[in-house]
Structures are given as C-alpha cells and as structure tokens.
Amino acid sequence: MFHDLLEQGEYLCSVSTMHRVLRASQLNGERRAQRPPQSHSVPRLRADAPNQVWTWDIAKLPTQKRGEYLSLYVVLDLPMSEAQFKTMKYQLDYPRRFDGYDHAMRWCQDYVSWYNHQHHHSSLAGFTPYQVFSGEYQDIAHVRQQALDEAFAKHPQRFSQGRPLVKLPPAEVCINPIPAEADQSTIETGVNFPTLPRVKQKAI
C-alpha cells in the first residue's frame, strides 16, 4: 500500500507507522504455521544484472482429494524463489485446495502476472520485479521523491531524520554472500554445485 500510494504521488505516513497501526489492530505477523529451520548446504551466488542468476524451487499444492498434491516448479531471475512461495501462499485469494491441474494453472498464471507487475518487493526497495528488470524504476523513483519532498515541505517535524530520500534497488543481490571476516573454512563450506559441470558439459 505504501509504495502504491507513493507511486501515485501520495504520502500518508512511513512504512514503520503503517506497521505500527497494523500491529495495534492485530493485522500483521505470521498468518500460517512456519516450517522449522532446515540444515542444508550453503549456496553462494551473486548477480548485478538481469539473467545472471536463475533460481528455482518446488511447492506442493494440495488438491480437493485428500493426500493428493500438484507440484509447482518456479524458475526466477532473482534469488528469491523460496520467499516467493511464502508470498504466494499468503495471498488472500490463495485456494486452500485446488480443484485440479487447470484450476492451479489458471490461479498461478494470474499470481505470477501480479507478482511481476504489481507486487512491491521489499528486497527491491518497494519496486516490482518488472520495474527493476525494465529500468522503469528510475522514472518511478522521481515521482516517489517528489511526493516525499512535498510531504517534507508541509510537515518537516514528521521526519526526525531530515529530508527523506527514495531508496533504490540494490546494485547487486546475493544468496548467502561470503562475510568480509570469513575464514577459509567458511568460504569452502559454500556449495560448489558438483553437478553443474556435468550440466554444462551436456549443454555444449
């Protein structure tokens, strides 16, 4: 909501104020049972432009038939495939159970279109994946900044940190970046993707 309004040149309050209001009304927080943390190998990937890193993940979609599931494979040009499934299952119109393959396909196609073109991603500074991929975010950032500047000019006392500046998407994104202080053993624990050379060899 915050980013939608800001793109229309309207600033009501900060994101933290919106969360505070939602908390007071008990309208935020985890809405579904969370899986406990898992222990896996650590992949280390980095991208600073589109089409450099593609990630994929699988989700089980329950059907109306007890014990029957459809497998949803998602491939993304950003390191957020697992977070994307959580976003998907938190949608207000997410069916608890699908009637079958066609129902799941239709719903997922609508969801993917929404995710790419309307979902303001927190890891992309509130821009949609498409806005970042296409470069549109640069023009939109100007609209956002104008709205913030107008709000600051009218009510500077509301901004304890001074003039607010629009945040831009990160110049690079990483999956499990190597910490600056990492020792050699930490660096070597990252996944080397042993099957990758075989896959590349088959593709050549």
Short mmCIF file of C-alpha atoms in Angstrom, two decimals:
data_model
loop_
_atom_site.label_atom_id
_atom_site.label_comp_id
_atom_site.label_asym_id
_atom_site.label_seq_id
_atom_site.Cartn_x
_atom_site.Cartn_y
_atom_site.Cartn_z
CA MET A 1 0.00 0.00 0.00
CA PHE A 2 2.80 2.43 0.93
CA HIS A 3 4.56 2.01 -2.43
CA ASP A 4 1.32 2.02 -4.44
CA LEU A 5 0.35 5.36 -2.90
CA LEU A 6 3.84 6.82 -3.29
CA GLU A 7 3.89 5.97 -7.00
CA GLN A 8 0.67 7.96 -7.30
CA GLY A 9 2.37 10.92 -5.62
CA GLU A 10 0.64 10.44 -2.27
CA TYR A 11 2.45 10.11 1.08
CA LEU A 12 0.36 9.38 4.19
CA CYS A 13 2.95 8.07 6.65
CA SER A 14 6.12 5.98 6.85
CA VAL A 15 6.23 2.20 6.43
CA SER A 16 7.03 1.79 10.13
CA THR A 17 3.95 3.85 11.06
CA MET A 18 1.81 1.64 8.81
CA HIS A 19 3.20 -1.46 10.56
CA ARG A 20 2.56 0.11 13.97
CA VAL A 21 -1.08 0.77 13.04
CA LEU A 22 -1.45 -2.79 11.72
CA ARG A 23 0.11 -4.23 14.90
CA ALA A 24 -2.25 -2.20 17.07
CA SER A 25 -5.16 -3.71 15.12
CA GLN A 26 -3.54 -7.20 15.18
CA LEU A 27 -3.45 -7.28 11.38
CA ASN A 28 0.18 -8.26 10.77
CA GLY A 29 2.53 -11.08 11.72
CA GLU A 30 2.73 -14.70 10.61
CA ARG A 31 -0.62 -15.95 9.35
CA ARG A 32 0.39 -19.55 8.69
CA ALA A 33 2.31 -22.21 10.57
CA GLN A 34 6.03 -21.89 9.78
CA ARG A 35 8.32 -24.81 8.98
CA PRO A 36 11.23 -25.08 11.43
CA PRO A 37 14.68 -24.09 10.06
CA GLN A 38 16.38 -26.74 7.94
CA SER A 39 20.09 -27.56 7.70
CA HIS A 40 21.37 -27.64 4.11
CA SER A 41 24.47 -26.88 2.13
CA VAL A 42 25.04 -23.16 1.63
CA PRO A 43 24.84 -21.88 -1.97
CA ARG A 44 26.73 -18.64 -2.62
CA LEU A 45 25.54 -16.73 -5.69
CA ARG A 46 25.79 -13.09 -6.78
CA ALA A 47 24.11 -11.06 -9.56
CA ASP A 48 24.40 -7.40 -10.55
CA ALA A 49 22.28 -7.51 -13.74
CA PRO A 50 19.32 -9.47 -15.16
CA ASN A 51 19.86 -13.03 -16.46
CA GLN A 52 22.97 -13.72 -14.38
CA VAL A 53 21.46 -15.98 -11.70
CA TRP A 54 18.34 -18.06 -12.07
CA THR A 55 16.87 -19.87 -9.08
CA TRP A 56 14.18 -22.49 -8.86
CA ASP A 57 12.07 -24.11 -6.22
CA ILE A 58 9.15 -26.53 -5.91
CA ALA A 59 5.95 -26.15 -3.89
CA LYS A 60 3.28 -28.73 -3.21
CA LEU A 61 -0.25 -27.54 -3.99
CA PRO A 62 -2.94 -29.59 -2.24
CA THR A 63 -5.96 -30.69 -4.26
CA GLN A 64 -9.51 -31.38 -3.11
CA LYS A 65 -8.58 -35.06 -2.91
CA ARG A 66 -7.02 -35.82 0.46
CA GLY A 67 -3.32 -36.72 0.17
CA GLU A 68 -3.06 -35.62 -3.48
CA TYR A 69 -0.75 -32.76 -4.40
CA LEU A 70 0.33 -30.95 -7.55
CA SER A 71 3.99 -29.95 -7.87
CA LEU A 72 4.59 -26.31 -8.81
CA TYR A 73 8.03 -25.57 -10.25
CA VAL A 74 9.04 -21.91 -10.30
CA VAL A 75 12.12 -20.51 -12.03
CA LEU A 76 13.06 -16.91 -11.25
CA ASP A 77 15.62 -14.40 -12.44
CA LEU A 78 16.22 -13.30 -8.87
CA PRO A 79 17.41 -15.07 -5.73
CA MET A 80 14.03 -15.04 -4.04
CA SER A 81 12.24 -18.16 -5.26
CA GLU A 82 11.62 -19.56 -1.78
CA ALA A 83 10.34 -16.22 -0.44
CA GLN A 84 8.07 -16.05 -3.49
CA PHE A 85 6.23 -19.20 -2.39
CA LYS A 86 5.55 -17.66 1.01
CA THR A 87 4.18 -14.56 -0.70
CA MET A 88 2.02 -16.79 -2.90
CA LYS A 89 0.51 -18.76 -0.01
CA TYR A 90 -0.25 -15.57 1.92
CA GLN A 91 -2.45 -14.15 -0.86
CA LEU A 92 -5.99 -13.51 0.33
CA ASP A 93 -7.40 -15.42 -2.66
CA TYR A 94 -4.99 -18.37 -2.36
CA PRO A 95 -7.13 -21.53 -2.54
CA ARG A 96 -6.54 -23.86 0.36
CA ARG A 97 -7.08 -26.69 -2.11
CA PHE A 98 -7.15 -26.74 -5.90
CA ASP A 99 -9.82 -28.48 -7.97
CA GLY A 100 -7.16 -29.88 -10.26
CA TYR A 101 -4.39 -29.03 -12.69
CA ASP A 102 -6.38 -26.49 -14.75
CA HIS A 103 -7.53 -24.62 -11.65
CA ALA A 104 -3.97 -24.48 -10.29
CA MET A 105 -2.59 -23.37 -13.67
CA ARG A 106 -5.10 -20.53 -14.04
CA TRP A 107 -4.59 -19.29 -10.50
CA CYS A 108 -0.79 -19.47 -10.72
CA GLN A 109 -0.72 -17.61 -14.07
CA ASP A 110 -2.72 -14.75 -12.54
CA TYR A 111 -0.48 -14.79 -9.47
CA VAL A 112 2.77 -14.69 -11.47
CA SER A 113 1.49 -11.75 -13.51
CA TRP A 114 0.57 -9.93 -10.29
CA TYR A 115 3.91 -10.82 -8.67
CA ASN A 116 5.96 -9.48 -11.59
CA HIS A 117 3.95 -6.34 -12.34
CA GLN A 118 2.18 -5.28 -9.14
CA HIS A 119 3.97 -6.77 -6.12
CA HIS A 120 6.20 -4.17 -4.48
CA HIS A 121 9.12 -6.29 -3.35
CA SER A 122 10.75 -5.33 -0.05
CA SER A 123 14.16 -6.59 -1.25
CA LEU A 124 13.86 -4.36 -4.35
CA ALA A 125 13.23 -1.16 -2.33
CA GLY A 126 9.50 -1.46 -2.92
CA PHE A 127 9.68 -1.67 -6.70
CA THR A 128 8.12 -4.51 -8.68
CA PRO A 129 10.38 -7.11 -10.32
CA TYR A 130 9.31 -5.84 -13.76
CA GLN A 131 10.07 -2.20 -12.88
CA VAL A 132 13.61 -3.19 -11.93
CA PHE A 133 14.08 -5.57 -14.87
CA SER A 134 12.87 -2.96 -17.39
CA GLY A 135 14.56 0.05 -15.78
CA GLU A 136 11.21 1.81 -15.21
CA TYR A 137 12.09 2.15 -11.54
CA GLN A 138 14.28 5.17 -12.36
CA ASP A 139 11.32 7.28 -13.56
CA ILE A 140 9.13 5.99 -10.75
CA ALA A 141 11.80 6.96 -8.22
CA HIS A 142 11.44 10.60 -9.37
CA VAL A 143 7.66 10.51 -8.74
CA ARG A 144 8.24 8.99 -5.31
CA GLN A 145 10.87 11.60 -4.44
CA GLN A 146 8.56 14.45 -5.43
CA ALA A 147 5.84 13.06 -3.14
CA LEU A 148 8.32 12.77 -0.27
CA ASP A 149 9.67 16.27 -0.89
CA GLU A 150 6.14 17.73 -0.80
CA ALA A 151 5.35 15.88 2.42
CA PHE A 152 8.61 17.08 3.97
CA ALA A 153 7.94 20.70 2.93
CA LYS A 154 4.47 20.59 4.54
CA HIS A 155 5.38 18.72 7.73
CA PRO A 156 9.16 18.66 8.35
CA GLN A 157 8.55 17.82 12.03
CA ARG A 158 7.28 14.38 10.99
CA PHE A 159 10.71 13.43 9.64
CA SER A 160 13.11 13.06 12.57
CA GLN A 161 15.98 12.00 10.27
CA GLY A 162 15.65 15.03 7.99
CA ARG A 163 14.63 15.08 4.32
CA PRO A 164 13.58 11.55 3.26
CA LEU A 165 15.22 10.03 0.21
CA VAL A 166 13.78 7.35 -2.03
CA LYS A 167 15.61 4.06 -1.71
CA LEU A 168 16.73 2.38 -4.91
CA PRO A 169 17.07 -1.34 -5.64
CA PRO A 170 20.42 -2.84 -4.65
CA ALA A 171 23.17 -2.74 -7.27
CA GLU A 172 23.74 -6.44 -6.66
CA VAL A 173 21.90 -9.25 -4.94
CA CYS A 174 23.39 -12.33 -3.34
CA ILE A 175 22.34 -15.64 -1.96
CA ASN A 176 24.38 -16.18 1.20
CA PRO A 177 27.17 -13.69 0.49
CA ILE A 178 30.55 -14.55 1.94
CA PRO A 179 31.06 -12.41 5.06
CA ALA A 180 34.00 -10.00 4.89
CA GLU A 181 35.53 -11.57 8.00
CA ALA A 182 35.06 -15.17 6.78
CA ASP A 183 37.94 -17.59 7.24
CA GLN A 184 38.92 -20.11 4.58
CA SER A 185 36.85 -22.94 6.06
CA THR A 186 33.70 -20.78 5.95
CA ILE A 187 34.37 -19.88 2.32
CA GLU A 188 34.86 -23.54 1.42
CA THR A 189 31.59 -24.64 3.06
CA GLY A 190 29.62 -22.93 0.29
CA VAL A 191 28.05 -25.23 -2.27
CA ASN A 192 30.28 -25.87 -5.24
CA PHE A 193 27.31 -27.30 -7.16
CA PRO A 194 29.09 -30.56 -8.08
CA THR A 195 26.50 -31.37 -10.75
CA LEU A 196 26.94 -28.05 -12.55
CA PRO A 197 29.98 -29.06 -14.65
CA ARG A 198 28.07 -32.13 -15.89
CA VAL A 199 25.06 -30.00 -16.81
CA LYS A 200 27.26 -27.51 -18.68
CA GLN A 201 29.04 -30.33 -20.50
CA LYS A 202 25.73 -31.77 -21.69
CA ALA A 203 24.62 -28.35 -22.92
CA ILE A 204 27.73 -27.83 -25.04
#
